[in-house]
Tab-separated table of C-alpha atoms in Angstrom:
chain	number	residue	atom	x	y	z
M	1	MET	CA	0.000	0.000	0.000
M	2	ASN	CA	2.656	2.533	0.988
M	3	PRO	CA	5.047	3.709	-1.729
M	4	PRO	CA	8.534	2.482	-0.734
M	5	ASP	CA	9.903	5.971	-1.410
M	6	PHE	CA	8.136	7.359	1.640
M	7	SER	CA	9.057	6.714	5.257
M	8	VAL	CA	5.553	6.262	6.658
M	9	GLU	CA	4.137	5.068	9.965
M	10	VAL	CA	0.466	4.005	9.837
M	11	VAL	CA	-1.222	3.022	13.104
M	12	LYS	CA	-4.779	2.016	13.949
M	13	VAL	CA	-5.897	3.209	17.368
M	14	GLY	CA	-8.921	2.043	19.324
M	15	LEU	CA	-10.290	4.992	21.292
M	16	PRO	CA	-12.372	4.806	24.467
M	17	GLY	CA	-15.940	3.973	23.515
M	18	GLY	CA	-14.955	1.719	20.635
M	19	GLN	CA	-14.272	4.196	17.823
M	20	ARG	CA	-11.272	3.230	15.703
M	21	ILE	CA	-9.136	5.833	13.987
M	22	THR	CA	-6.166	5.527	11.649
M	23	VAL	CA	-3.129	7.777	12.032
M	24	ALA	CA	-0.365	8.203	9.422
M	25	VAL	CA	2.907	10.054	10.075
M	26	VAL	CA	5.058	11.261	7.168
M	27	PRO	CA	8.405	13.032	7.652
M	28	LEU	CA	8.755	16.083	5.434
M	29	SER	CA	12.201	14.799	4.489
M	30	SER	CA	10.513	11.969	2.553
M	31	VAL	CA	8.512	14.446	0.499
M	32	ARG	CA	11.538	16.697	0.062
M	33	ARG	CA	13.484	13.772	-1.425
M	34	ALA	CA	10.599	12.807	-3.689
M	35	TRP	CA	9.773	16.308	-4.897
M	36	PRO	CA	12.469	16.582	-7.611
M	37	LEU	CA	11.096	13.355	-9.161
M	38	GLN	CA	7.653	14.800	-9.709
M	39	PRO	CA	5.551	14.368	-11.921
M	40	ASP	CA	6.587	10.738	-12.481
M	41	GLY	CA	7.842	10.081	-8.967
M	42	PRO	CA	6.241	8.752	-5.797
M	43	ILE	CA	4.195	11.867	-4.985
M	44	SER	CA	2.207	11.500	-8.206
M	45	ARG	CA	1.438	7.882	-7.285
M	46	VAL	CA	-0.324	9.088	-4.143
M	47	LEU	CA	-1.733	12.511	-5.008
M	48	THR	CA	-3.761	13.493	-8.051
M	49	PRO	CA	-2.580	16.331	-10.346
M	50	ALA	CA	-5.233	18.596	-8.804
M	51	GLU	CA	-4.004	17.819	-5.266
M	52	ILE	CA	-0.419	18.538	-6.252
M	53	ALA	CA	-1.440	21.749	-7.999
M	54	ALA	CA	-3.314	22.914	-4.879
M	55	SER	CA	0.002	23.016	-3.019
M	56	GLY	CA	1.070	25.802	-5.371
M	57	MET	CA	-0.926	28.294	-3.288
M	58	HIS	CA	2.077	28.272	-0.939
M	59	GLY	CA	4.860	30.474	-2.284
M	60	VAL	CA	7.428	29.298	0.273
M	61	LEU	CA	8.921	25.889	-0.572
M	62	GLU	CA	8.837	24.574	3.016
M	63	ARG	CA	5.150	25.413	3.325
M	64	ARG	CA	4.433	23.704	0.033
M	65	LEU	CA	6.314	20.598	1.158
M	66	ALA	CA	4.382	20.600	4.445
M	67	HIS	CA	1.097	20.875	2.514
M	68	LEU	CA	2.078	17.953	0.279
M	69	ALA	CA	3.276	15.836	3.227
M	70	GLY	CA	-0.013	16.420	5.048
M	71	ARG	CA	-2.009	15.303	2.010
M	72	VAL	CA	0.218	12.248	1.524
M	73	ALA	CA	-0.288	11.324	5.194
M	74	ALA	CA	-4.065	11.762	4.901
M	75	LYS	CA	-4.239	9.693	1.714
M	76	LEU	CA	-2.231	6.838	3.222
M	77	ALA	CA	-4.343	6.937	6.381
M	78	LEU	CA	-7.488	6.802	4.221
M	79	LEU	CA	-6.189	3.826	2.244
M	80	SER	CA	-5.310	1.887	5.387
M	81	HIS	CA	-8.557	2.796	7.149
M	82	LEU	CA	-10.732	1.734	4.206
M	83	ARG	CA	-8.775	-1.453	3.569
M	84	GLY	CA	-9.429	-2.399	7.160
M	85	GLN	CA	-13.126	-2.221	6.257
M	86	GLY	CA	-12.717	-4.327	3.133
M	87	TYR	CA	-12.402	-1.558	0.538
M	88	PHE	CA	-9.180	-2.181	-1.377
M	89	LEU	CA	-8.603	1.036	-3.290
M	90	GLU	CA	-5.618	2.712	-4.875
M	91	ALA	CA	-4.466	6.175	-3.848
M	92	ARG	CA	-5.498	7.813	-7.127
M	93	GLU	CA	-9.067	6.530	-6.656
M	94	LEU	CA	-9.432	8.805	-3.610
M	95	GLY	CA	-9.635	12.579	-3.646
M	96	LEU	CA	-8.781	15.233	-1.070
M	97	THR	CA	-10.194	18.718	-1.293
M	98	GLN	CA	-10.902	21.314	1.368
M	99	MET	CA	-13.671	23.633	2.456
M	100	MET	CA	-13.155	26.901	0.606
M	101	ALA	CA	-15.402	29.236	2.603
M	102	GLY	CA	-17.405	29.571	5.804
M	103	PRO	CA	-16.445	28.693	9.367
M	104	GLN	CA	-14.912	25.383	8.226
M	105	GLU	CA	-12.675	26.988	5.610
M	106	GLY	CA	-9.505	24.923	5.092
M	107	ARG	CA	-10.924	21.708	6.566
M	108	PRO	CA	-9.898	18.683	4.433
M	109	VAL	CA	-12.673	16.689	2.765
M	110	ALA	CA	-12.329	13.111	1.500
M	111	GLN	CA	-13.866	12.371	-1.902
M	112	LEU	CA	-14.572	8.646	-2.102
M	113	PRO	CA	-16.019	6.376	-4.805
M	114	MET	CA	-19.740	5.656	-4.747
M	115	GLY	CA	-20.602	2.951	-2.250
M	116	VAL	CA	-17.615	3.627	-0.003
M	117	PRO	CA	-18.625	4.884	3.481
M	118	ALA	CA	-17.824	8.504	4.275
M	119	CYS	CA	-14.723	9.284	6.317
M	120	ASP	CA	-13.743	12.354	8.293
M	121	VAL	CA	-10.173	13.603	7.869
M	122	SER	CA	-7.905	15.953	9.809
M	123	ILE	CA	-4.341	17.059	9.029
M	124	SER	CA	-1.564	18.753	10.995
M	125	HIS	CA	2.137	19.368	10.469
M	126	SER	CA	4.938	20.878	12.506
M	127	HIS	CA	8.736	21.039	12.356
M	128	GLY	CA	9.469	18.201	9.972
M	129	LEU	CA	6.462	15.914	10.553
M	130	ALA	CA	3.007	15.707	8.990
M	131	LEU	CA	0.043	13.699	10.299
M	132	GLY	CA	-3.210	12.590	8.747
M	133	VAL	CA	-6.025	11.111	10.860
M	134	VAL	CA	-9.161	9.347	9.587
M	135	ALA	CA	-12.378	8.207	11.292
M	136	SER	CA	-15.506	6.616	9.830
M	137	GLY	CA	-18.106	8.305	12.032
M	138	GLY	CA	-18.410	11.595	13.890
M	139	ARG	CA	-15.686	14.218	13.590
M	140	VAL	CA	-11.952	13.990	14.132
M	141	GLY	CA	-9.381	16.692	14.874
M	142	VAL	CA	-5.589	16.551	15.204
M	143	ASP	CA	-2.894	19.023	16.172
M	144	LEU	CA	0.871	18.530	16.360
M	145	GLU	CA	3.285	21.083	17.813
M	146	ARG	CA	6.855	21.288	19.012
M	147	VAL	CA	7.094	21.676	22.778
M	148	ALA	CA	8.111	25.281	23.442
M	149	PRO	CA	8.256	27.734	26.349
M	150	ARG	CA	4.804	29.180	27.052
M	151	SER	CA	4.651	32.622	28.601
M	152	ALA	CA	2.165	33.760	31.229
M	153	ALA	CA	0.502	35.926	28.571
M	154	PHE	CA	0.107	32.891	26.328
M	155	GLN	CA	-1.379	30.892	29.193
M	156	GLU	CA	-3.933	33.605	29.936
M	157	GLU	CA	-4.988	33.973	26.321
M	158	ALA	CA	-5.152	30.287	25.472
M	159	PHE	CA	-6.606	28.706	28.618
M	160	THR	CA	-9.325	29.334	31.174
M	161	ASP	CA	-8.443	29.386	34.874
M	162	VAL	CA	-9.806	25.839	35.231
M	163	GLU	CA	-7.723	24.600	32.306
M	164	ARG	CA	-4.549	26.223	33.591
M	165	ALA	CA	-5.056	24.656	37.021
M	166	TRP	CA	-5.662	21.255	35.434
M	167	LEU	CA	-2.539	21.436	33.244
M	168	GLU	CA	-0.414	22.501	36.213
M	169	GLN	CA	-1.781	19.590	38.252
M	170	GLN	CA	-1.111	17.116	35.426
M	171	ALA	CA	2.459	18.371	35.040
M	172	ARG	CA	3.042	17.509	38.713
M	173	VAL	CA	1.202	14.174	38.626
M	174	GLU	CA	2.810	12.960	35.396
M	175	GLY	CA	6.273	14.300	36.130
M	176	ARG	CA	6.336	16.483	32.997
M	177	THR	CA	7.349	20.112	32.635
M	178	LEU	CA	4.712	22.825	32.530
M	179	ASP	CA	5.909	23.775	29.029
M	180	GLU	CA	5.251	20.201	27.890
M	181	MET	CA	1.796	20.105	29.427
M	182	SER	CA	0.901	23.593	28.176
M	183	SER	CA	1.986	22.630	24.668
M	184	LEU	CA	-0.165	19.513	24.947
M	185	GLY	CA	-3.070	21.639	26.199
M	186	TRP	CA	-2.668	23.931	23.190
M	187	CYS	CA	-2.764	20.912	20.857
M	188	LEU	CA	-5.832	19.583	22.655
M	189	LYS	CA	-7.724	22.827	22.192
M	190	GLU	CA	-6.683	23.107	18.537
M	191	ALA	CA	-7.900	19.542	17.964
M	192	LEU	CA	-11.102	20.366	19.840
M	193	VAL	CA	-11.700	23.360	17.580
M	194	LYS	CA	-11.279	21.128	14.530
M	195	CYS	CA	-13.623	18.535	16.047
M	196	SER	CA	-16.262	21.196	16.521
M	197	GLY	CA	-16.211	22.073	12.840
M	198	GLN	CA	-15.403	25.695	13.596
M	199	GLY	CA	-11.927	25.703	12.058
M	200	LEU	CA	-9.638	28.661	12.684
M	201	ARG	CA	-12.600	30.974	13.199
M	202	ALA	CA	-13.250	29.795	16.734
M	203	ALA	CA	-11.388	31.360	19.635
M	204	LEU	CA	-9.696	28.898	21.957
M	205	GLN	CA	-11.466	30.451	24.939
M	206	HIS	CA	-14.763	29.334	23.358
M	207	VAL	CA	-13.931	25.627	23.403
M	208	THR	CA	-13.185	24.492	26.924
M	209	PHE	CA	-12.511	21.344	28.927
M	210	ASP	CA	-12.418	20.498	32.635
M	211	GLY	CA	-9.691	17.906	32.287
M	212	TRP	CA	-9.584	14.341	31.071
M	213	THR	CA	-10.061	10.840	32.407
M	214	VAL	CA	-7.380	8.339	31.439
M	215	THR	CA	-9.128	5.182	30.237
M	216	GLY	CA	-6.166	2.897	29.643
M	217	ASP	CA	-2.411	2.635	29.504
M	218	ARG	CA	-2.238	0.566	26.331
M	219	HIS	CA	1.079	1.047	24.524
M	220	ILE	CA	0.769	2.702	21.133
M	221	HIS	CA	3.821	2.771	18.889
M	222	LEU	CA	3.737	5.879	16.738
M	223	ALA	CA	7.213	6.532	15.361
M	224	PRO	CA	8.978	8.793	15.802
M	225	LEU	CA	6.946	10.370	18.647
M	226	THR	CA	6.822	7.391	20.998
M	227	GLU	CA	10.317	5.993	20.443
M	228	ALA	CA	11.790	7.615	23.571
M	229	PRO	CA	11.468	5.497	26.751
M	230	ASP	CA	9.886	8.424	28.627
M	231	ALA	CA	7.180	9.082	26.012
M	232	PHE	CA	3.803	10.111	27.433
M	233	VAL	CA	0.909	8.248	25.733
M	234	ARG	CA	-2.633	8.425	27.072
M	235	LEU	CA	-6.039	7.328	25.797
M	236	VAL	CA	-8.542	9.715	27.337
M	237	HIS	CA	-12.151	10.731	27.682
M	238	LEU	CA	-12.321	14.523	27.638
M	239	ASN	CA	-14.329	16.166	30.393
M	240	VAL	CA	-16.430	18.875	28.748
M	241	PRO	CA	-18.250	21.457	30.935
M	242	GLY	CA	-21.947	20.721	31.305
M	243	ALA	CA	-21.813	17.575	29.179
M	244	MET	CA	-20.214	14.658	30.978
M	245	ASP	CA	-21.500	12.265	28.282
M	246	ALA	CA	-20.112	14.451	25.516
M	247	GLY	CA	-18.477	11.508	23.789
M	248	VAL	CA	-15.202	13.317	23.081
M	249	THR	CA	-12.347	10.820	23.310
M	250	GLY	CA	-8.792	10.892	22.130
M	251	LEU	CA	-5.090	10.168	22.141
M	252	LEU	CA	-2.562	12.469	23.836
M	253	VAL	CA	1.189	12.116	23.221
M	254	LEU	CA	4.368	13.822	24.417
M	255	GLY	CA	7.623	12.566	22.952
M	256	GLN	CA	10.780	13.517	21.060
M	257	GLY	CA	10.079	17.191	21.699
M	258	TYR	CA	6.563	17.072	20.207
M	259	ALA	CA	3.067	17.349	21.632
M	260	LEU	CA	0.176	15.635	19.848
M	261	ALA	CA	-3.570	15.554	20.440
M	262	VAL	CA	-6.042	13.528	18.397
M	263	LEU	CA	-9.700	13.926	19.381
M	264	HIS	CA	-12.872	12.279	18.130
M	265	ASP	CA	-16.390	13.560	18.732
M	266	ALA	CA	-19.080	10.961	18.079
M	267	ARG	CA	-21.949	13.463	18.110
M	268	GLU	CA	-23.401	15.403	15.224
M	269	ASP	CA	-24.122	18.579	17.213
M	270	HIS	CA	-21.915	20.355	19.711
M	271	PRO	CA	-24.024	21.895	22.508
M	272	TRP	CA	-20.943	22.539	24.613
M	273	MET	CA	-19.664	25.140	22.127
M	274	VAL	CA	-19.956	28.629	23.654
M	275	ASP	CA	-21.020	31.313	21.146
M	276	ALA	CA	-19.784	29.031	18.365
M	277	ARG	CA	-21.203	31.183	15.577
M	278	ARG	CA	-19.179	34.205	16.525
M	279	PRO	CA	-16.566	34.698	13.739
M	280	VAL	CA	-13.488	35.252	15.887
M	281	VAL	CA	-10.227	35.091	13.949
M	282	ARG	CA	-7.079	34.280	15.908
M	283	GLU	CA	-3.445	34.007	15.035
M	284	ALA	CA	-2.132	30.619	13.990
M	285	SER	CA	0.231	28.861	16.356
M	286	ARG	CA	2.984	28.640	13.779
C-alpha cells in the first residue's frame, strides 16, 4: 500500500468507547526527497494532479512541502482505514479537497467512490512531521506542535483558569514540565476546535474542557513520537463542561520534543460550544 519511497508510519488506534481511527505520520524529508522526481515520482502515485497543484498556493517551498506531506499522510491513512473495512482502493481513486469558505474553511474533505462509506479527515504538520487522521463516524481533529516555552501571557490567552489549574496539576502528577503540558493543552484545544467544525474561526477560549479521564495505559507505537522510553501516551475521555457524556475521546502524546492531540467527537451537534457562531479570527500557532 505505501510507496517504498516514503518513510511512513500508519497506526490504527482504538479509542475509548470503541471508535477506531487511523493515524499516518510522514516526515517532510521523505517528500523533500521525492519532490524533484515529480511528476513521475512517488508523490504523483499518491496525489492526483489537482491535489499537487493545490500546493502551489504556498509560495514558500517549506510550506508547500508541508502541505504535500499532510495530504500524503491523509491519503495513506485513508487507504489503510478503508482497507481495514474491506475496501481495497488505490491512492489515485481517492480525492482530497478542502472547504473553501465559511467557518470550516480549510478543513480537508475526503472524496470517495460511490458505495464507499464517508470518512472524516484531519491534518496537521509541525517542524518536519506531517500527520493525517481518519475516522468513519463523527468528527476527528488533530494538532501537532513542538514543545516550546509558554509565557504567562500565552497561558492567559489560550486557557481558562480551570484549564490552567488542570494542566499545572497534570504536570506535577505525570512528572512532565509545565511547558510540555501547556503545549499539549494547546494541541488539545486546537484539535477540539477542529472537532467542533469551527476551524480557525473559533477562539480557543470558546472551546473548553475540565480535564480528562485516562481510560487505559495501552502502549501505542507511533514513530517517531513514541520511540523515547519516557514518552507520554494516554487514551482519554475529555471532560467537557456541562456535558459529561459528551463523547469526546482521544489520544494524547508527548515525545521527542513534540506534543500531539487527536480527538474524536461521536456526536453530530456540539451543545458545549460557547457562542460558536461568533466569527473570531485568531493568530495561527505557527
